[in-house]
Amino acid sequence: MMEFLEVDQVHKNFGGIPALQGVSLKVEKGKIHGVIGPNGAGKTTMFNVINGVYGPDEGAVIFEERDITRFKINKIASLGIGRTFQVARIFNEMTLMENMMVPLIPRRVSKKAGEKKALELLEMAELIHLKDQLGVEISGGQKKLLEFMRTMMADPELVLLDEPFAGVNPALIERLIEITFELNRTRGKTFLLISHDIPSVMKLCKNLTVLSAGTTIAEGESEKIRHDPAVIDAYLGH
């Protein structure tokens, strides 16, 4: 099967200190693929390379058979890659509805169609009752849900989820998992997610990539990965 996204031997240094040392991964279209590893493994740096925040020193990023290694953030987004962050980046002084409309500003979408889509996504996230609340007035977990739904306003084919469960209460974690499954099953969206929440990762992801010290140490089916001696030594513990 053709790889939807491929990160090929990517290196990235900061002031001579290596953050990524030949990281590679492959994500198939229509899958929910997890990335795990200890703090400092290079997970978020890899995301930043994929979506154009950083250019790699070496290596390549291929998306739908197209080399996007040197593309700018806006170009990568226009090709169909969306992104959330460890700490949700929303507009606190705007309402949830106004936040949802922001991704449509550069797009030729009517206000009526945009509002209809925003309401549908807020309904999916069970945030519809808060649509007129300011961002500053909702919880940290609700902000993560809002950011996730706002990312979907641009209808990306691939969504990068950076620690979506961190600082989120168990009920909202379950909602995030349900939404991810729903978008994957009903809309064919592909997800690549970073998380330290191993139970949630195992529930969502059939395939995993494991990073340690800026390198890929394992990749494959989740059940096999969890028993890999190198993974146990580097991250999961005995």
mmCIF file of C-alpha atoms in Angstrom:
data_model
loop_
_atom_site.group_PDB
_atom_site.id
_atom_site.type_symbol
_atom_site.label_atom_id
_atom_site.label_comp_id
_atom_site.label_asym_id
_atom_site.label_seq_id
_atom_site.Cartn_x
_atom_site.Cartn_y
_atom_site.Cartn_z
ATOM 1 C CA MET A 1 0.000 0.000 0.000
ATOM 2 C CA MET A 2 1.216 3.481 -0.881
ATOM 3 C CA GLU A 3 2.397 5.517 2.093
ATOM 4 C CA PHE A 4 0.226 8.577 2.676
ATOM 5 C CA LEU A 5 2.943 10.303 4.703
ATOM 6 C CA GLU A 6 6.592 9.355 4.883
ATOM 7 C CA VAL A 7 9.280 10.925 7.049
ATOM 8 C CA ASP A 8 12.589 9.719 5.655
ATOM 9 C CA GLN A 9 15.825 9.909 7.672
ATOM 10 C CA VAL A 10 15.170 13.388 9.049
ATOM 11 C CA HIS A 11 17.885 15.183 11.020
ATOM 12 C CA LYS A 12 17.437 18.440 12.947
ATOM 13 C CA ASN A 13 19.966 20.206 15.180
ATOM 14 C CA PHE A 14 19.512 23.247 17.391
ATOM 15 C CA GLY A 15 22.747 25.069 18.149
ATOM 16 C CA GLY A 16 24.704 21.916 17.450
ATOM 17 C CA ILE A 17 22.501 19.816 19.735
ATOM 18 C CA PRO A 18 20.728 17.015 17.820
ATOM 19 C CA ALA A 19 16.957 16.820 18.280
ATOM 20 C CA LEU A 20 16.316 14.374 15.440
ATOM 21 C CA GLN A 21 18.916 11.904 14.246
ATOM 22 C CA GLY A 22 17.609 10.041 11.234
ATOM 23 C CA VAL A 23 13.945 9.775 12.264
ATOM 24 C CA SER A 24 11.744 7.836 9.863
ATOM 25 C CA LEU A 25 8.079 6.839 9.882
ATOM 26 C CA LYS A 26 5.388 5.764 7.444
ATOM 27 C CA VAL A 27 1.666 6.430 7.789
ATOM 28 C CA GLU A 28 -0.956 4.726 5.621
ATOM 29 C CA LYS A 29 -3.994 6.617 4.363
ATOM 30 C CA GLY A 30 -7.085 6.143 6.506
ATOM 31 C CA LYS A 31 -5.158 4.970 9.575
ATOM 32 C CA ILE A 32 -4.782 6.319 13.102
ATOM 33 C CA HIS A 33 -1.041 6.100 13.746
ATOM 34 C CA GLY A 34 0.534 6.767 17.137
ATOM 35 C CA VAL A 35 3.955 8.135 18.083
ATOM 36 C CA ILE A 36 5.260 7.439 21.575
ATOM 37 C CA GLY A 37 8.554 7.947 23.366
ATOM 38 C CA PRO A 38 10.025 9.530 26.493
ATOM 39 C CA ASN A 39 10.327 13.279 27.006
ATOM 40 C CA GLY A 40 13.035 14.689 24.759
ATOM 41 C CA ALA A 41 12.637 11.919 22.188
ATOM 42 C CA GLY A 42 11.978 14.451 19.405
ATOM 43 C CA LYS A 43 8.264 13.831 18.883
ATOM 44 C CA THR A 44 7.083 17.447 18.725
ATOM 45 C CA THR A 45 10.173 18.474 16.740
ATOM 46 C CA MET A 46 9.181 15.854 14.177
ATOM 47 C CA PHE A 47 5.671 17.313 13.997
ATOM 48 C CA ASN A 48 7.182 20.773 13.535
ATOM 49 C CA VAL A 49 9.226 19.475 10.615
ATOM 50 C CA ILE A 50 6.212 17.768 9.029
ATOM 51 C CA ASN A 51 4.021 20.861 9.074
ATOM 52 C CA GLY A 52 6.742 23.344 8.134
ATOM 53 C CA VAL A 53 7.574 25.091 11.398
ATOM 54 C CA TYR A 54 11.179 23.910 10.958
ATOM 55 C CA GLY A 55 13.087 22.833 7.892
ATOM 56 C CA PRO A 56 15.155 19.683 8.471
ATOM 57 C CA ASP A 57 18.938 19.740 8.172
ATOM 58 C CA GLU A 58 18.787 16.455 6.273
ATOM 59 C CA GLY A 59 16.126 14.033 5.109
ATOM 60 C CA ALA A 60 12.727 14.430 3.476
ATOM 61 C CA VAL A 61 8.997 14.611 4.189
ATOM 62 C CA ILE A 62 6.779 13.102 1.500
ATOM 63 C CA PHE A 63 3.006 13.649 1.508
ATOM 64 C CA GLU A 64 0.862 11.924 -1.115
ATOM 65 C CA GLU A 65 3.988 11.217 -3.178
ATOM 66 C CA ARG A 66 4.978 14.910 -3.107
ATOM 67 C CA ASP A 67 8.149 16.196 -1.479
ATOM 68 C CA ILE A 68 6.993 18.920 0.949
ATOM 69 C CA THR A 69 10.278 19.151 2.869
ATOM 70 C CA ARG A 70 10.898 22.855 2.176
ATOM 71 C CA PHE A 71 7.312 24.032 1.920
ATOM 72 C CA LYS A 72 6.036 26.850 4.163
ATOM 73 C CA ILE A 73 3.395 26.267 6.842
ATOM 74 C CA ASN A 74 0.553 27.818 4.837
ATOM 75 C CA LYS A 75 1.404 25.777 1.738
ATOM 76 C CA ILE A 76 1.490 22.544 3.742
ATOM 77 C CA ALA A 77 -1.857 23.409 5.343
ATOM 78 C CA SER A 78 -3.362 24.098 1.905
ATOM 79 C CA LEU A 79 -2.291 20.613 0.778
ATOM 80 C CA GLY A 80 -4.420 19.045 3.518
ATOM 81 C CA ILE A 81 -2.348 18.740 6.708
ATOM 82 C CA GLY A 82 -3.927 20.091 9.901
ATOM 83 C CA ARG A 83 -2.338 20.428 13.329
ATOM 84 C CA THR A 84 -3.168 20.797 17.008
ATOM 85 C CA PHE A 85 -0.719 21.656 19.784
ATOM 86 C CA GLN A 86 0.240 20.440 23.264
ATOM 87 C CA VAL A 87 -1.231 23.636 24.708
ATOM 88 C CA ALA A 88 -4.363 24.570 22.776
ATOM 89 C CA ARG A 89 -3.924 27.710 20.680
ATOM 90 C CA ILE A 90 -7.316 29.377 20.588
ATOM 91 C CA PHE A 91 -8.419 33.009 20.584
ATOM 92 C CA ASN A 92 -9.466 33.645 24.188
ATOM 93 C CA GLU A 93 -11.296 36.902 23.488
ATOM 94 C CA MET A 94 -13.383 35.432 20.687
ATOM 95 C CA THR A 95 -16.443 33.207 21.081
ATOM 96 C CA LEU A 96 -16.257 29.534 20.236
ATOM 97 C CA MET A 97 -18.245 30.209 17.074
ATOM 98 C CA GLU A 98 -15.887 33.011 16.047
ATOM 99 C CA ASN A 99 -12.899 30.731 16.719
ATOM 100 C CA MET A 100 -14.405 28.112 14.437
ATOM 101 C CA MET A 101 -14.758 30.577 11.565
ATOM 102 C CA VAL A 102 -11.108 31.699 11.576
ATOM 103 C CA PRO A 103 -9.766 28.921 9.257
ATOM 104 C CA LEU A 104 -12.290 29.979 6.612
ATOM 105 C CA ILE A 105 -11.010 33.568 6.344
ATOM 106 C CA PRO A 106 -8.607 32.822 3.443
ATOM 107 C CA ARG A 107 -11.057 30.411 1.784
ATOM 108 C CA ARG A 108 -13.909 31.084 -0.590
ATOM 109 C CA VAL A 109 -16.665 29.739 1.626
ATOM 110 C CA SER A 110 -19.964 31.514 2.177
ATOM 111 C CA LYS A 111 -20.748 32.652 5.705
ATOM 112 C CA LYS A 112 -23.885 30.507 5.722
ATOM 113 C CA ALA A 113 -22.022 27.351 4.687
ATOM 114 C CA GLY A 114 -19.216 28.083 7.141
ATOM 115 C CA GLU A 115 -21.597 28.581 10.039
ATOM 116 C CA LYS A 116 -23.460 25.373 9.169
ATOM 117 C CA LYS A 117 -20.205 23.392 9.216
ATOM 118 C CA ALA A 118 -19.073 25.053 12.461
ATOM 119 C CA LEU A 119 -22.331 24.202 14.191
ATOM 120 C CA GLU A 120 -22.114 20.573 13.024
ATOM 121 C CA LEU A 121 -18.589 20.217 14.396
ATOM 122 C CA LEU A 122 -19.431 21.936 17.690
ATOM 123 C CA GLU A 123 -22.392 19.567 17.993
ATOM 124 C CA MET A 124 -20.075 16.592 17.407
ATOM 125 C CA ALA A 125 -17.794 17.853 20.175
ATOM 126 C CA GLU A 126 -20.758 18.519 22.507
ATOM 127 C CA LEU A 127 -19.720 22.177 22.690
ATOM 128 C CA ILE A 128 -22.742 23.594 20.887
ATOM 129 C CA HIS A 129 -24.235 24.963 24.110
ATOM 130 C CA LEU A 130 -21.074 27.044 24.590
ATOM 131 C CA LYS A 131 -20.938 28.516 21.080
ATOM 132 C CA ASP A 132 -21.434 32.088 22.320
ATOM 133 C CA GLN A 133 -18.996 31.760 25.248
ATOM 134 C CA LEU A 134 -15.574 33.388 25.052
ATOM 135 C CA GLY A 135 -12.591 31.085 24.729
ATOM 136 C CA VAL A 136 -11.205 32.306 28.038
ATOM 137 C CA GLU A 137 -14.341 31.061 29.804
ATOM 138 C CA ILE A 138 -14.040 27.357 28.940
ATOM 139 C CA SER A 139 -11.882 24.645 30.523
ATOM 140 C CA GLY A 140 -8.498 23.476 29.274
ATOM 141 C CA GLY A 141 -9.993 20.236 27.987
ATOM 142 C CA GLN A 142 -12.768 22.107 26.185
ATOM 143 C CA LYS A 143 -10.128 24.337 24.590
ATOM 144 C CA LYS A 144 -8.426 21.224 23.219
ATOM 145 C CA LEU A 145 -11.739 20.011 21.816
ATOM 146 C CA LEU A 146 -12.354 23.447 20.278
ATOM 147 C CA GLU A 147 -8.912 23.533 18.677
ATOM 148 C CA PHE A 148 -9.465 20.037 17.274
ATOM 149 C CA MET A 149 -12.840 20.971 15.785
ATOM 150 C CA ARG A 150 -11.468 24.260 14.433
ATOM 151 C CA THR A 151 -8.723 22.292 12.661
ATOM 152 C CA MET A 152 -11.431 20.218 10.967
ATOM 153 C CA MET A 153 -13.038 23.365 9.527
ATOM 154 C CA ALA A 154 -10.348 23.341 6.815
ATOM 155 C CA ASP A 155 -11.228 19.704 6.014
ATOM 156 C CA PRO A 156 -7.659 18.350 6.230
ATOM 157 C CA GLU A 157 -6.896 14.839 4.991
ATOM 158 C CA LEU A 158 -4.154 14.323 7.611
ATOM 159 C CA VAL A 159 -4.399 15.657 11.168
ATOM 160 C CA LEU A 160 -1.403 15.885 13.513
ATOM 161 C CA LEU A 161 -2.557 15.653 17.142
ATOM 162 C CA ASP A 162 0.137 16.739 19.600
ATOM 163 C CA GLU A 163 -0.620 15.386 23.096
ATOM 164 C CA PRO A 164 -4.409 15.671 22.693
ATOM 165 C CA PHE A 165 -5.097 14.008 26.062
ATOM 166 C CA ALA A 166 -2.649 15.948 28.252
ATOM 167 C CA GLY A 167 -4.412 17.864 31.019
ATOM 168 C CA VAL A 168 -7.824 16.615 29.915
ATOM 169 C CA ASN A 169 -10.285 14.941 32.282
ATOM 170 C CA PRO A 170 -11.265 11.293 31.629
ATOM 171 C CA ALA A 171 -14.726 12.131 30.257
ATOM 172 C CA LEU A 172 -13.293 14.526 27.673
ATOM 173 C CA ILE A 173 -10.540 12.044 26.791
ATOM 174 C CA GLU A 174 -13.256 9.522 25.918
ATOM 175 C CA ARG A 175 -15.016 12.170 23.823
ATOM 176 C CA LEU A 176 -11.781 12.983 21.990
ATOM 177 C CA ILE A 177 -11.256 9.283 21.267
ATOM 178 C CA GLU A 178 -14.843 8.901 20.021
ATOM 179 C CA ILE A 179 -14.526 11.939 17.746
ATOM 180 C CA THR A 180 -11.239 10.692 16.308
ATOM 181 C CA PHE A 181 -12.754 7.292 15.560
ATOM 182 C CA GLU A 182 -15.854 8.921 14.043
ATOM 183 C CA LEU A 183 -13.866 11.237 11.756
ATOM 184 C CA ASN A 184 -11.664 8.317 10.737
ATOM 185 C CA ARG A 185 -14.547 5.938 10.002
ATOM 186 C CA THR A 186 -17.136 8.265 8.471
ATOM 187 C CA ARG A 187 -14.936 10.835 6.747
ATOM 188 C CA GLY A 188 -11.808 8.821 6.035
ATOM 189 C CA LYS A 189 -9.502 11.178 7.911
ATOM 190 C CA THR A 190 -5.961 10.022 8.667
ATOM 191 C CA PHE A 191 -4.455 10.823 12.063
ATOM 192 C CA LEU A 192 -0.912 10.926 13.403
ATOM 193 C CA LEU A 193 -0.873 11.485 17.136
ATOM 194 C CA ILE A 194 1.702 11.959 19.872
ATOM 195 C CA SER A 195 0.725 10.965 23.396
ATOM 196 C CA HIS A 196 2.070 9.769 26.721
ATOM 197 C CA ASP A 197 -1.384 8.349 27.529
ATOM 198 C CA ILE A 198 -0.537 4.755 26.619
ATOM 199 C CA PRO A 199 -4.023 3.259 27.308
ATOM 200 C CA SER A 200 -5.630 5.823 24.976
ATOM 201 C CA VAL A 201 -2.959 5.304 22.329
ATOM 202 C CA MET A 202 -3.452 1.541 22.438
ATOM 203 C CA LYS A 203 -7.211 2.000 22.148
ATOM 204 C CA LEU A 204 -6.917 4.281 19.116
ATOM 205 C CA CYS A 205 -3.870 3.099 17.200
ATOM 206 C CA LYS A 206 -3.214 -0.200 15.477
ATOM 207 C CA ASN A 207 0.202 1.043 14.391
ATOM 208 C CA LEU A 208 2.890 2.833 16.381
ATOM 209 C CA THR A 209 6.250 4.492 15.867
ATOM 210 C CA VAL A 210 8.531 4.740 18.891
ATOM 211 C CA LEU A 211 11.155 7.469 19.183
ATOM 212 C CA SER A 212 13.999 7.661 21.673
ATOM 213 C CA ALA A 213 16.790 10.239 21.793
ATOM 214 C CA GLY A 214 15.882 11.575 18.369
ATOM 215 C CA THR A 215 15.854 8.227 16.569
ATOM 216 C CA THR A 216 13.209 5.710 15.506
ATOM 217 C CA ILE A 217 13.688 2.561 17.565
ATOM 218 C CA ALA A 218 10.558 0.638 16.567
ATOM 219 C CA GLU A 219 7.607 0.784 14.198
ATOM 220 C CA GLY A 220 4.768 -1.648 13.585
ATOM 221 C CA GLU A 221 1.591 -3.092 15.060
ATOM 222 C CA SER A 222 0.792 -1.797 18.536
ATOM 223 C CA GLU A 223 0.527 -5.220 20.164
ATOM 224 C CA LYS A 224 3.967 -6.199 18.901
ATOM 225 C CA ILE A 225 5.488 -2.838 19.822
ATOM 226 C CA ARG A 226 4.377 -3.038 23.450
ATOM 227 C CA HIS A 227 6.383 -6.254 23.868
ATOM 228 C CA ASP A 228 9.489 -5.060 21.985
ATOM 229 C CA PRO A 229 12.498 -5.216 24.384
ATOM 230 C CA ALA A 230 13.963 -1.983 22.969
ATOM 231 C CA VAL A 231 10.696 -0.153 23.600
ATOM 232 C CA ILE A 232 10.379 -1.542 27.110
ATOM 233 C CA ASP A 233 13.920 -0.438 27.937
ATOM 234 C CA ALA A 234 13.517 3.031 26.403
ATOM 235 C CA TYR A 235 10.037 3.971 27.481
ATOM 236 C CA LEU A 236 7.394 1.630 28.795
ATOM 237 C CA GLY A 237 9.343 0.203 31.728
ATOM 238 C CA HIS A 238 9.389 -3.384 32.912
#
